[in-house]
């Protein structure tokens, strides 16, 4: 596998379910990101991690819980979601936040539907 | 913080024509301006970027221009083809770990009519 991969690609869950999204990057990067993409807000930054440390939480509800065990893996744990949380969830990685020109590379996304 | 505005939100052109998408940014410290293309069912893909020490950059049929004084930058696609149909996002970034990694525009849906 190369680049940024995300699993699953599609997920349907009920409001009482608990599920997790997984992201893995094979680029040797140290920064990873979660974005939410919907018709209302095309690219909404959720969380940023740099060298496994969370550097930004963009006022995301606690029903979304990120985890970054190492620089290559990023998870988004989901519980008691609402139908309005249905969206495309994109993971991205970049060399590091401190770099002047910080090219970000995106995964294909997980299409989440909350019933 | 940084604010990026992108216009137009939708753009329809005939195959072979040129397409121009414009973005403005608010943070004068921003020095990195990438453009992403997102095709249906895929994540955004970096197609070209420009840094603040240059005014124009070309890569085959696409070019990006930057006007630091006016704080705007543009994507130009010449000889458009149906496969150019996608959503395009501009973004801007200021240096420093404490700044948000990238601030994105709201996107432009480009439709190239064959």
mmCIF file of C-alpha atoms in Angstrom:
data_model
loop_
_atom_site.group_PDB
_atom_site.id
_atom_site.type_symbol
_atom_site.label_atom_id
_atom_site.label_comp_id
_atom_site.label_asym_id
_atom_site.label_seq_id
_atom_site.Cartn_x
_atom_site.Cartn_y
_atom_site.Cartn_z
ATOM 1 C CA UNK A 1 0.000 0.000 0.000
ATOM 2 C CA UNK A 2 1.204 3.478 -0.755
ATOM 3 C CA UNK A 3 0.095 6.944 0.271
ATOM 4 C CA UNK A 4 -2.753 7.339 2.746
ATOM 5 C CA UNK A 5 -5.244 4.531 3.208
ATOM 6 C CA UNK A 6 -8.545 4.567 5.068
ATOM 7 C CA UNK A 7 -10.802 1.771 6.237
ATOM 8 C CA UNK A 8 -13.617 1.113 5.967
ATOM 9 C CA UNK A 9 -14.536 2.987 2.792
ATOM 10 C CA UNK A 10 -18.227 2.890 3.652
ATOM 11 C CA UNK A 11 -19.921 2.590 7.051
ATOM 12 C CA UNK A 12 -23.557 2.564 8.055
ATOM 13 C CA UNK A 13 -24.282 2.729 11.757
ATOM 14 C CA UNK A 14 -27.144 3.328 14.125
ATOM 15 C CA UNK A 15 -27.125 6.131 16.641
ATOM 16 C CA UNK A 16 -26.363 3.774 19.518
ATOM 17 C CA UNK A 17 -23.496 1.944 17.818
ATOM 18 C CA UNK A 18 -19.791 2.315 18.481
ATOM 19 C CA UNK A 19 -17.463 2.134 15.526
ATOM 20 C CA UNK A 20 -13.956 3.237 14.588
ATOM 21 C CA UNK A 21 -12.404 4.674 11.438
ATOM 22 C CA UNK A 22 -8.801 3.817 10.669
ATOM 23 C CA UNK A 23 -6.192 5.767 8.733
ATOM 24 C CA UNK A 24 -2.683 4.676 7.862
ATOM 25 C CA UNK A 25 -0.015 6.614 6.019
ATOM 26 C CA UNK A 26 2.989 5.089 4.292
ATOM 27 C CA UNK A 27 4.768 8.370 3.537
ATOM 28 C CA UNK A 28 6.969 8.713 6.609
ATOM 29 C CA UNK A 29 5.041 11.790 7.718
ATOM 30 C CA UNK A 30 4.701 13.056 11.272
ATOM 31 C CA UNK A 31 1.485 15.073 11.121
ATOM 32 C CA UNK A 32 -1.979 13.584 10.621
ATOM 33 C CA UNK A 33 -5.410 15.146 10.308
ATOM 34 C CA UNK A 34 -9.103 14.318 10.370
ATOM 35 C CA UNK A 35 -11.484 16.332 8.197
ATOM 36 C CA UNK A 36 -15.248 16.172 7.824
ATOM 37 C CA UNK A 37 -16.642 16.869 4.361
ATOM 38 C CA UNK A 38 -20.316 17.601 3.835
ATOM 39 C CA UNK A 39 -22.436 19.715 1.539
ATOM 40 C CA UNK A 40 -22.653 22.421 4.229
ATOM 41 C CA UNK A 41 -18.910 22.668 4.963
ATOM 42 C CA UNK A 42 -16.754 21.255 2.197
ATOM 43 C CA UNK A 43 -13.539 20.704 4.190
ATOM 44 C CA UNK A 44 -13.943 21.086 7.941
ATOM 45 C CA UNK A 45 -10.816 20.422 9.987
ATOM 46 C CA UNK A 46 -11.559 18.310 13.064
ATOM 47 C CA UNK A 47 -8.284 17.227 14.668
ATOM 48 C CA UNK A 48 -4.579 17.654 14.092
ATOM 49 C CA UNK A 49 -1.771 15.492 15.452
ATOM 50 C CA UNK A 50 1.934 16.274 15.220
ATOM 51 C CA UNK A 51 4.385 13.597 16.380
ATOM 52 C CA UNK A 52 1.458 11.757 18.059
ATOM 53 C CA UNK A 53 0.450 14.797 20.089
ATOM 54 C CA UNK A 54 -2.895 16.468 19.480
ATOM 55 C CA UNK A 55 -2.301 20.081 18.521
ATOM 56 C CA UNK A 56 -5.784 21.082 17.461
ATOM 57 C CA UNK A 57 -9.351 20.156 18.326
ATOM 58 C CA UNK A 58 -11.661 22.321 16.290
ATOM 59 C CA UNK A 59 -14.526 22.321 18.824
ATOM 60 C CA UNK A 60 -15.517 18.805 17.830
ATOM 61 C CA UNK A 61 -18.285 17.117 19.894
ATOM 62 C CA UNK A 62 -17.066 14.489 22.353
ATOM 63 C CA UNK A 63 -18.930 11.750 20.472
ATOM 64 C CA UNK A 64 -15.889 11.878 18.144
ATOM 65 C CA UNK A 65 -12.758 10.625 19.874
ATOM 66 C CA UNK A 66 -9.418 10.571 18.012
ATOM 67 C CA UNK A 67 -6.466 8.367 18.786
ATOM 68 C CA UNK A 68 -2.955 8.526 17.375
ATOM 69 C CA UNK A 69 -0.847 5.624 18.690
ATOM 70 C CA UNK A 70 2.080 6.438 16.389
ATOM 71 C CA UNK A 71 2.917 8.747 13.502
ATOM 72 C CA UNK A 72 1.653 6.256 10.921
ATOM 73 C CA UNK A 73 -1.784 5.482 12.334
ATOM 74 C CA UNK A 74 -4.779 7.586 13.221
ATOM 75 C CA UNK A 75 -8.162 6.448 14.464
ATOM 76 C CA UNK A 76 -11.491 8.165 14.914
ATOM 77 C CA UNK A 77 -13.724 6.455 17.452
ATOM 78 C CA UNK A 78 -17.422 7.103 17.015
ATOM 79 C CA UNK A 79 -20.206 6.661 19.548
ATOM 80 C CA UNK A 80 -23.813 7.841 19.895
ATOM 81 C CA UNK A 81 -23.639 9.752 16.630
ATOM 82 C CA UNK A 82 -26.455 11.824 15.178
ATOM 83 C CA UNK A 83 -27.852 11.683 11.635
ATOM 84 C CA UNK A 84 -26.254 15.081 10.929
ATOM 85 C CA UNK A 85 -22.863 13.432 11.443
ATOM 86 C CA UNK A 86 -23.353 11.607 8.150
ATOM 87 C CA UNK A 87 -20.553 12.810 5.892
ATOM 88 C CA UNK A 88 -17.306 11.864 4.202
ATOM 89 C CA UNK A 89 -14.490 11.634 6.747
ATOM 90 C CA UNK A 90 -11.091 12.323 5.286
ATOM 91 C CA UNK A 91 -7.715 11.587 6.765
ATOM 92 C CA UNK A 92 -4.604 13.444 5.640
ATOM 93 C CA UNK A 93 -0.924 13.474 6.485
ATOM 94 C CA UNK A 94 1.955 15.890 5.976
ATOM 95 C CA UNK A 95 5.687 15.951 6.809
ATOM 96 C CA UNK A 96 5.280 18.020 9.990
ATOM 97 C CA UNK A 97 3.438 21.085 11.189
ATOM 98 C CA UNK A 98 6.646 22.996 11.763
ATOM 99 C CA UNK A 99 7.746 22.786 8.137
ATOM 100 C CA UNK A 100 7.392 25.949 6.080
ATOM 101 C CA UNK A 101 5.754 24.238 3.097
ATOM 102 C CA UNK A 102 3.615 21.504 4.519
ATOM 103 C CA UNK A 103 2.191 19.476 1.648
ATOM 104 C CA UNK A 104 -0.865 17.530 2.779
ATOM 105 C CA UNK A 105 -1.858 14.237 1.220
ATOM 106 C CA UNK A 106 -5.374 12.895 1.599
ATOM 107 C CA UNK A 107 -6.803 9.411 1.818
ATOM 108 C CA UNK A 108 -9.898 8.345 -0.139
ATOM 109 C CA UNK A 109 -12.226 8.919 2.801
ATOM 110 C CA UNK A 110 -14.844 6.919 4.694
ATOM 111 C CA UNK A 111 -18.433 7.574 3.681
ATOM 112 C CA UNK A 112 -20.385 7.447 6.963
ATOM 113 C CA UNK A 113 -24.149 7.165 7.156
ATOM 114 C CA UNK A 114 -25.848 7.432 10.546
ATOM 115 C CA UNK A 115 -29.367 6.068 10.668
ATOM 116 C CA UNK B 1 -6.846 33.388 11.949
ATOM 117 C CA UNK B 2 -6.587 32.832 8.225
ATOM 118 C CA UNK B 3 -9.690 33.115 6.050
ATOM 119 C CA UNK B 4 -9.755 31.925 2.445
ATOM 120 C CA UNK B 5 -12.542 32.833 0.041
ATOM 121 C CA UNK B 6 -12.946 31.029 -3.274
ATOM 122 C CA UNK B 7 -14.945 31.985 -6.383
ATOM 123 C CA UNK B 8 -16.897 30.909 -8.289
ATOM 124 C CA UNK B 9 -18.647 28.052 -6.484
ATOM 125 C CA UNK B 10 -19.589 26.452 -9.815
ATOM 126 C CA UNK B 11 -18.056 26.863 -13.245
ATOM 127 C CA UNK B 12 -19.166 25.343 -16.521
ATOM 128 C CA UNK B 13 -16.981 25.583 -19.632
ATOM 129 C CA UNK B 14 -16.876 24.010 -23.072
ATOM 130 C CA UNK B 15 -14.169 21.493 -23.796
ATOM 131 C CA UNK B 16 -11.101 23.299 -25.054
ATOM 132 C CA UNK B 17 -11.891 26.552 -23.276
ATOM 133 C CA UNK B 18 -9.938 27.927 -20.330
ATOM 134 C CA UNK B 19 -11.111 27.935 -16.712
ATOM 135 C CA UNK B 20 -10.037 30.320 -13.967
ATOM 136 C CA UNK B 21 -10.693 29.917 -10.249
ATOM 137 C CA UNK B 22 -9.812 32.715 -7.842
ATOM 138 C CA UNK B 23 -9.037 32.771 -4.135
ATOM 139 C CA UNK B 24 -8.297 35.534 -1.655
ATOM 140 C CA UNK B 25 -6.661 35.140 1.734
ATOM 141 C CA UNK B 26 -6.530 37.336 4.809
ATOM 142 C CA UNK B 27 -3.268 36.497 6.630
ATOM 143 C CA UNK B 28 -0.405 38.434 5.055
ATOM 144 C CA UNK B 29 2.032 35.979 6.668
ATOM 145 C CA UNK B 30 0.729 33.088 4.527
ATOM 146 C CA UNK B 31 3.451 31.780 2.247
ATOM 147 C CA UNK B 32 2.197 28.483 0.849
ATOM 148 C CA UNK B 33 -0.779 28.099 -1.493
ATOM 149 C CA UNK B 34 -1.714 24.610 -2.734
ATOM 150 C CA UNK B 35 -4.539 23.598 -5.039
ATOM 151 C CA UNK B 36 -6.404 20.319 -4.731
ATOM 152 C CA UNK B 37 -8.609 18.440 -7.170
ATOM 153 C CA UNK B 38 -11.291 16.120 -5.850
ATOM 154 C CA UNK B 39 -12.948 13.678 -8.196
ATOM 155 C CA UNK B 40 -16.169 11.892 -7.344
ATOM 156 C CA UNK B 41 -15.643 9.222 -4.687
ATOM 157 C CA UNK B 42 -12.027 10.182 -4.020
ATOM 158 C CA UNK B 43 -10.089 12.286 -1.571
ATOM 159 C CA UNK B 44 -8.600 15.645 -2.611
ATOM 160 C CA UNK B 45 -5.390 15.325 -4.593
ATOM 161 C CA UNK B 46 -2.661 17.967 -4.637
ATOM 162 C CA UNK B 47 -2.247 19.169 -8.225
ATOM 163 C CA UNK B 48 -0.038 22.238 -7.927
ATOM 164 C CA UNK B 49 1.218 24.627 -5.299
ATOM 165 C CA UNK B 50 2.949 27.972 -5.193
ATOM 166 C CA UNK B 51 5.181 29.540 -2.604
ATOM 167 C CA UNK B 52 5.343 33.209 -1.807
ATOM 168 C CA UNK B 53 8.762 33.711 -3.358
ATOM 169 C CA UNK B 54 7.370 33.184 -6.876
ATOM 170 C CA UNK B 55 4.557 34.874 -8.777
ATOM 171 C CA UNK B 56 3.609 32.143 -11.232
ATOM 172 C CA UNK B 57 4.069 28.418 -11.655
ATOM 173 C CA UNK B 58 3.075 26.193 -14.574
ATOM 174 C CA UNK B 59 2.675 22.477 -15.001
ATOM 175 C CA UNK B 60 1.481 21.500 -18.477
ATOM 176 C CA UNK B 61 -2.110 22.776 -18.803
ATOM 177 C CA UNK B 62 -2.415 24.177 -15.297
ATOM 178 C CA UNK B 63 -0.873 27.305 -13.854
ATOM 179 C CA UNK B 64 -1.171 29.212 -10.638
ATOM 180 C CA UNK B 65 -0.527 32.924 -10.113
ATOM 181 C CA UNK B 66 0.028 34.749 -6.850
ATOM 182 C CA UNK B 67 -0.383 38.436 -6.063
ATOM 183 C CA UNK B 68 0.957 38.956 -2.552
ATOM 184 C CA UNK B 69 0.127 42.647 -2.473
ATOM 185 C CA UNK B 70 -3.530 42.019 -3.222
ATOM 186 C CA UNK B 71 -3.516 38.717 -1.286
ATOM 187 C CA UNK B 72 -5.062 36.653 -4.015
ATOM 188 C CA UNK B 73 -4.072 33.673 -6.087
ATOM 189 C CA UNK B 74 -5.659 31.937 -9.049
ATOM 190 C CA UNK B 75 -5.743 28.578 -10.797
ATOM 191 C CA UNK B 76 -5.755 28.595 -14.587
ATOM 192 C CA UNK B 77 -6.599 25.507 -16.608
ATOM 193 C CA UNK B 78 -6.127 25.765 -20.379
ATOM 194 C CA UNK B 79 -7.519 23.507 -23.098
ATOM 195 C CA UNK B 80 -9.943 21.946 -20.657
ATOM 196 C CA UNK B 81 -10.918 18.310 -21.084
ATOM 197 C CA UNK B 82 -13.858 16.330 -19.660
ATOM 198 C CA UNK B 83 -11.511 14.635 -17.181
ATOM 199 C CA UNK B 84 -10.838 18.051 -15.638
ATOM 200 C CA UNK B 85 -14.410 17.960 -14.289
ATOM 201 C CA UNK B 86 -14.081 17.846 -10.493
ATOM 202 C CA UNK B 87 -14.221 20.013 -7.382
ATOM 203 C CA UNK B 88 -11.180 22.227 -6.899
ATOM 204 C CA UNK B 89 -10.053 23.584 -3.536
ATOM 205 C CA UNK B 90 -7.532 26.315 -2.855
ATOM 206 C CA UNK B 91 -5.741 26.599 0.476
ATOM 207 C CA UNK B 92 -3.310 28.830 2.307
ATOM 208 C CA UNK B 93 -0.841 28.339 5.125
ATOM 209 C CA UNK B 94 1.266 30.632 7.251
ATOM 210 C CA UNK B 95 4.552 29.352 8.721
ATOM 211 C CA UNK B 96 4.897 28.200 12.294
ATOM 212 C CA UNK B 97 3.766 25.156 14.242
ATOM 213 C CA UNK B 98 1.130 27.133 16.091
ATOM 214 C CA UNK B 99 -0.785 28.060 12.968
ATOM 215 C CA UNK B 100 -3.515 25.919 11.483
ATOM 216 C CA UNK B 101 -1.972 23.505 9.026
ATOM 217 C CA UNK B 102 -3.986 24.610 5.966
ATOM 218 C CA UNK B 103 -7.055 26.804 5.596
ATOM 219 C CA UNK B 104 -9.198 25.718 2.662
ATOM 220 C CA UNK B 105 -11.534 27.626 0.412
ATOM 221 C CA UNK B 106 -15.108 26.434 -0.019
ATOM 222 C CA UNK B 107 -14.467 24.709 -3.352
ATOM 223 C CA UNK B 108 -15.355 25.208 -7.022
ATOM 224 C CA UNK B 109 -17.254 22.585 -8.958
ATOM 225 C CA UNK B 110 -15.885 22.626 -12.513
ATOM 226 C CA UNK B 111 -17.932 21.002 -15.252
ATOM 227 C CA UNK B 112 -16.339 20.634 -18.673
ATOM 228 C CA UNK B 113 -18.960 20.087 -21.357
ATOM 229 C CA UNK B 114 -17.818 17.858 -24.230
#
